Short mmCIF file of N, CA and C in Angstrom, two decimals:
data_model
loop_
_atom_site.label_atom_id
_atom_site.label_comp_id
_atom_site.label_asym_id
_atom_site.label_seq_id
_atom_site.Cartn_x
_atom_site.Cartn_y
_atom_site.Cartn_z
N MET A 17 45.20 11.15 24.59
CA MET A 17 44.54 9.94 24.17
C MET A 17 43.51 9.54 25.21
N GLU A 18 42.38 9.04 24.71
CA GLU A 18 41.29 8.66 25.62
C GLU A 18 41.52 7.29 26.22
N ASP A 19 40.85 7.07 27.35
CA ASP A 19 40.91 5.76 27.99
C ASP A 19 40.18 4.74 27.14
N PRO A 20 40.57 3.47 27.19
CA PRO A 20 39.85 2.44 26.44
C PRO A 20 38.40 2.33 26.94
N LEU A 21 37.54 1.91 26.04
CA LEU A 21 36.13 1.78 26.39
C LEU A 21 35.92 0.60 27.34
N THR A 22 34.98 0.80 28.25
CA THR A 22 34.63 -0.31 29.13
C THR A 22 33.69 -1.25 28.38
N SER A 23 33.52 -2.46 28.89
CA SER A 23 32.61 -3.39 28.22
C SER A 23 31.18 -2.87 28.25
N GLU A 24 30.81 -2.15 29.30
CA GLU A 24 29.47 -1.56 29.35
C GLU A 24 29.30 -0.54 28.23
N GLU A 25 30.30 0.29 28.00
CA GLU A 25 30.24 1.29 26.93
C GLU A 25 30.16 0.63 25.55
N VAL A 26 30.92 -0.45 25.37
CA VAL A 26 30.89 -1.17 24.09
C VAL A 26 29.50 -1.76 23.87
N LEU A 27 28.94 -2.40 24.90
CA LEU A 27 27.60 -2.98 24.79
C LEU A 27 26.56 -1.91 24.49
N GLU A 28 26.70 -0.77 25.13
CA GLU A 28 25.78 0.34 24.90
C GLU A 28 25.87 0.83 23.46
N MET A 29 27.09 0.91 22.93
CA MET A 29 27.27 1.34 21.56
C MET A 29 26.68 0.33 20.57
N VAL A 30 26.83 -0.95 20.88
CA VAL A 30 26.27 -2.01 20.02
C VAL A 30 24.74 -1.90 20.02
N GLU A 31 24.16 -1.70 21.18
CA GLU A 31 22.71 -1.55 21.28
C GLU A 31 22.21 -0.33 20.49
N MET A 32 22.93 0.76 20.59
CA MET A 32 22.55 1.97 19.87
C MET A 32 22.64 1.73 18.36
N ALA A 33 23.66 1.01 17.93
CA ALA A 33 23.82 0.71 16.50
C ALA A 33 22.68 -0.17 16.02
N LYS A 34 22.28 -1.14 16.82
CA LYS A 34 21.16 -2.02 16.46
C LYS A 34 19.88 -1.21 16.32
N LYS A 35 19.61 -0.33 17.27
CA LYS A 35 18.41 0.49 17.22
C LYS A 35 18.42 1.39 15.99
N HIS A 36 19.57 1.95 15.71
CA HIS A 36 19.70 2.83 14.55
C HIS A 36 19.44 2.05 13.26
N LYS A 37 19.99 0.85 13.18
CA LYS A 37 19.80 0.02 11.98
C LYS A 37 18.33 -0.35 11.82
N GLU A 38 17.65 -0.71 12.91
CA GLU A 38 16.23 -1.04 12.85
C GLU A 38 15.41 0.16 12.38
N GLU A 39 15.74 1.35 12.87
CA GLU A 39 15.04 2.56 12.46
C GLU A 39 15.25 2.82 10.97
N GLU A 40 16.46 2.60 10.47
CA GLU A 40 16.75 2.79 9.06
C GLU A 40 15.96 1.82 8.20
N GLU A 41 15.83 0.57 8.65
CA GLU A 41 15.09 -0.43 7.89
C GLU A 41 13.63 -0.03 7.77
N VAL A 42 13.07 0.53 8.82
CA VAL A 42 11.69 0.98 8.79
C VAL A 42 11.52 2.14 7.83
N THR A 43 12.46 3.07 7.80
CA THR A 43 12.34 4.25 6.94
C THR A 43 12.74 3.97 5.51
N ASP A 44 13.37 2.81 5.23
CA ASP A 44 13.74 2.47 3.87
C ASP A 44 12.56 2.01 3.03
N GLU A 45 11.42 1.74 3.65
CA GLU A 45 10.25 1.32 2.91
C GLU A 45 9.76 2.47 2.05
N PRO A 46 9.22 2.17 0.87
CA PRO A 46 8.75 3.24 -0.02
C PRO A 46 7.68 4.10 0.65
N GLN A 47 7.79 5.38 0.46
CA GLN A 47 6.84 6.32 1.02
C GLN A 47 5.75 6.61 0.00
N THR A 48 4.66 5.86 0.05
CA THR A 48 3.59 6.03 -0.93
C THR A 48 2.31 6.55 -0.29
N VAL A 49 2.35 6.84 0.98
CA VAL A 49 1.16 7.32 1.68
C VAL A 49 0.69 8.62 1.04
N GLY A 50 -0.54 8.64 0.61
CA GLY A 50 -1.12 9.85 0.03
C GLY A 50 -0.75 10.09 -1.42
N LYS A 51 0.03 9.21 -2.04
CA LYS A 51 0.41 9.39 -3.42
C LYS A 51 -0.40 8.44 -4.28
N GLU A 52 -1.08 9.02 -5.27
CA GLU A 52 -1.86 8.20 -6.19
C GLU A 52 -2.04 8.99 -7.48
N LEU A 53 -1.83 8.34 -8.59
CA LEU A 53 -2.03 9.00 -9.88
C LEU A 53 -3.47 8.78 -10.31
N THR A 54 -4.26 9.81 -10.16
CA THR A 54 -5.66 9.74 -10.55
C THR A 54 -5.85 10.49 -11.87
N ILE A 55 -7.00 10.30 -12.47
CA ILE A 55 -7.29 10.99 -13.73
C ILE A 55 -7.19 12.51 -13.56
N PRO A 56 -7.82 13.09 -12.54
CA PRO A 56 -7.70 14.55 -12.39
C PRO A 56 -6.25 15.03 -12.19
N LYS A 57 -5.46 14.27 -11.43
CA LYS A 57 -4.07 14.67 -11.21
C LYS A 57 -3.25 14.55 -12.49
N LEU A 58 -3.50 13.48 -13.25
CA LEU A 58 -2.79 13.32 -14.53
C LEU A 58 -3.20 14.40 -15.53
N ARG A 59 -4.48 14.74 -15.53
CA ARG A 59 -4.93 15.82 -16.43
C ARG A 59 -4.27 17.14 -16.06
N GLU A 60 -4.19 17.40 -14.77
CA GLU A 60 -3.53 18.63 -14.31
C GLU A 60 -2.06 18.65 -14.73
N PHE A 61 -1.39 17.51 -14.57
CA PHE A 61 0.01 17.42 -14.97
C PHE A 61 0.16 17.67 -16.46
N MET A 62 -0.69 17.06 -17.26
CA MET A 62 -0.61 17.23 -18.71
C MET A 62 -0.92 18.67 -19.11
N GLN A 63 -1.79 19.34 -18.37
CA GLN A 63 -2.04 20.76 -18.63
C GLN A 63 -0.78 21.58 -18.39
N HIS A 64 -0.03 21.24 -17.36
CA HIS A 64 1.24 21.94 -17.09
C HIS A 64 2.24 21.72 -18.22
N VAL A 65 2.30 20.49 -18.71
CA VAL A 65 3.20 20.19 -19.82
C VAL A 65 2.78 20.98 -21.06
N ASN A 66 1.48 20.99 -21.34
CA ASN A 66 0.98 21.74 -22.49
C ASN A 66 1.24 23.24 -22.35
N SER A 67 1.09 23.74 -21.15
CA SER A 67 1.36 25.15 -20.90
C SER A 67 2.84 25.47 -21.15
N ALA A 68 3.72 24.58 -20.70
CA ALA A 68 5.15 24.79 -20.91
C ALA A 68 5.50 24.75 -22.39
N THR A 69 4.92 23.83 -23.12
CA THR A 69 5.22 23.74 -24.55
C THR A 69 4.69 24.97 -25.29
N GLN A 70 3.50 25.42 -24.93
CA GLN A 70 2.94 26.62 -25.57
C GLN A 70 3.80 27.84 -25.27
N SER A 71 4.28 27.94 -24.05
CA SER A 71 5.14 29.05 -23.67
C SER A 71 6.42 29.05 -24.49
N ALA A 72 7.01 27.89 -24.69
CA ALA A 72 8.23 27.79 -25.50
C ALA A 72 7.95 28.23 -26.93
N LEU A 73 6.83 27.78 -27.47
CA LEU A 73 6.49 28.13 -28.85
C LEU A 73 6.21 29.62 -29.01
N GLN A 74 5.57 30.22 -28.03
CA GLN A 74 5.18 31.63 -28.11
C GLN A 74 6.33 32.60 -27.87
N HIS A 75 7.25 32.23 -26.99
CA HIS A 75 8.22 33.22 -26.53
C HIS A 75 9.64 33.03 -27.03
N ASP A 76 9.97 31.88 -27.55
CA ASP A 76 11.34 31.65 -28.02
C ASP A 76 11.39 31.87 -29.53
N PRO A 77 12.14 32.88 -29.96
CA PRO A 77 12.21 33.15 -31.40
C PRO A 77 13.02 32.10 -32.18
N ASP A 78 13.79 31.31 -31.47
CA ASP A 78 14.61 30.28 -32.12
C ASP A 78 13.74 29.03 -32.32
N MET A 79 13.21 28.88 -33.54
CA MET A 79 12.27 27.80 -33.83
C MET A 79 12.89 26.43 -33.60
N GLU A 80 14.14 26.26 -33.96
CA GLU A 80 14.79 24.96 -33.78
C GLU A 80 14.89 24.61 -32.30
N CYS A 81 15.26 25.59 -31.51
CA CYS A 81 15.40 25.37 -30.07
C CYS A 81 14.05 25.05 -29.44
N ASN A 82 13.02 25.85 -29.76
CA ASN A 82 11.74 25.61 -29.09
C ASN A 82 11.11 24.30 -29.53
N MET A 83 11.37 23.87 -30.76
CA MET A 83 10.85 22.58 -31.20
C MET A 83 11.54 21.43 -30.45
N GLN A 84 12.83 21.59 -30.16
CA GLN A 84 13.54 20.58 -29.38
C GLN A 84 12.98 20.49 -27.96
N VAL A 85 12.69 21.66 -27.40
CA VAL A 85 12.13 21.69 -26.04
C VAL A 85 10.75 21.04 -26.03
N VAL A 86 9.92 21.39 -27.00
CA VAL A 86 8.57 20.83 -27.08
C VAL A 86 8.65 19.32 -27.23
N GLN A 87 9.50 18.85 -28.12
CA GLN A 87 9.65 17.42 -28.34
C GLN A 87 10.13 16.72 -27.06
N ALA A 88 11.10 17.30 -26.38
CA ALA A 88 11.62 16.70 -25.15
C ALA A 88 10.56 16.64 -24.05
N LEU A 89 9.79 17.72 -23.91
CA LEU A 89 8.73 17.73 -22.90
C LEU A 89 7.67 16.69 -23.21
N ASN A 90 7.26 16.62 -24.46
CA ASN A 90 6.24 15.64 -24.84
C ASN A 90 6.74 14.21 -24.66
N GLN A 91 7.99 13.98 -25.00
CA GLN A 91 8.55 12.64 -24.83
C GLN A 91 8.66 12.27 -23.35
N ALA A 92 9.08 13.22 -22.54
CA ALA A 92 9.21 12.96 -21.10
C ALA A 92 7.85 12.69 -20.46
N ALA A 93 6.81 13.37 -20.93
CA ALA A 93 5.48 13.23 -20.36
C ALA A 93 4.70 12.06 -20.96
N SER A 94 5.23 11.43 -21.97
CA SER A 94 4.54 10.37 -22.68
C SER A 94 4.03 9.24 -21.77
N PRO A 95 4.80 8.74 -20.82
CA PRO A 95 4.27 7.67 -19.94
C PRO A 95 3.03 8.12 -19.17
N TYR A 96 3.00 9.38 -18.74
CA TYR A 96 1.84 9.88 -18.03
C TYR A 96 0.64 10.05 -18.97
N SER A 97 0.91 10.49 -20.16
CA SER A 97 -0.14 10.64 -21.15
C SER A 97 -0.76 9.29 -21.48
N GLN A 98 0.07 8.28 -21.65
CA GLN A 98 -0.42 6.93 -21.93
C GLN A 98 -1.21 6.38 -20.75
N LEU A 99 -0.71 6.61 -19.53
CA LEU A 99 -1.42 6.16 -18.35
C LEU A 99 -2.78 6.84 -18.23
N LEU A 100 -2.82 8.12 -18.52
CA LEU A 100 -4.09 8.85 -18.49
C LEU A 100 -5.07 8.23 -19.48
N ASP A 101 -4.62 7.96 -20.68
CA ASP A 101 -5.48 7.33 -21.69
C ASP A 101 -6.00 5.98 -21.22
N GLN A 102 -5.12 5.19 -20.61
CA GLN A 102 -5.53 3.87 -20.12
C GLN A 102 -6.55 3.98 -19.01
N LEU A 103 -6.36 4.93 -18.09
CA LEU A 103 -7.29 5.10 -16.98
C LEU A 103 -8.65 5.55 -17.49
N ILE A 104 -8.65 6.44 -18.49
CA ILE A 104 -9.91 6.91 -19.05
C ILE A 104 -10.63 5.76 -19.74
N MET A 105 -9.88 4.95 -20.50
CA MET A 105 -10.49 3.80 -21.19
C MET A 105 -11.06 2.80 -20.17
N ALA A 106 -10.34 2.56 -19.10
CA ALA A 106 -10.81 1.61 -18.08
C ALA A 106 -12.04 2.13 -17.37
N GLN A 107 -12.14 3.42 -17.25
CA GLN A 107 -13.27 4.03 -16.56
C GLN A 107 -14.56 3.92 -17.38
N GLN A 108 -14.42 3.90 -18.70
CA GLN A 108 -15.60 3.87 -19.58
C GLN A 108 -16.25 2.53 -19.64
#
């Protein structure tokens, strides 16, 4: 069994815990540096979605399965598609 902690050791541990907590609070802020949804980035994303749907349609012989995949991909990408449309309209 170890010896009990001295008051200096306890104070040191408390200080370390405080510093650790402060560091965590700083890193808990959202990391948005360099992230922005622009028209070109949204177009590129939608091209990837379209490519995936076309691939499913071309290569999967199970029509029911590939239609489910296409529908799911389109539904999942819908918020980005709508945002792209809004950004294009605002730009005009």
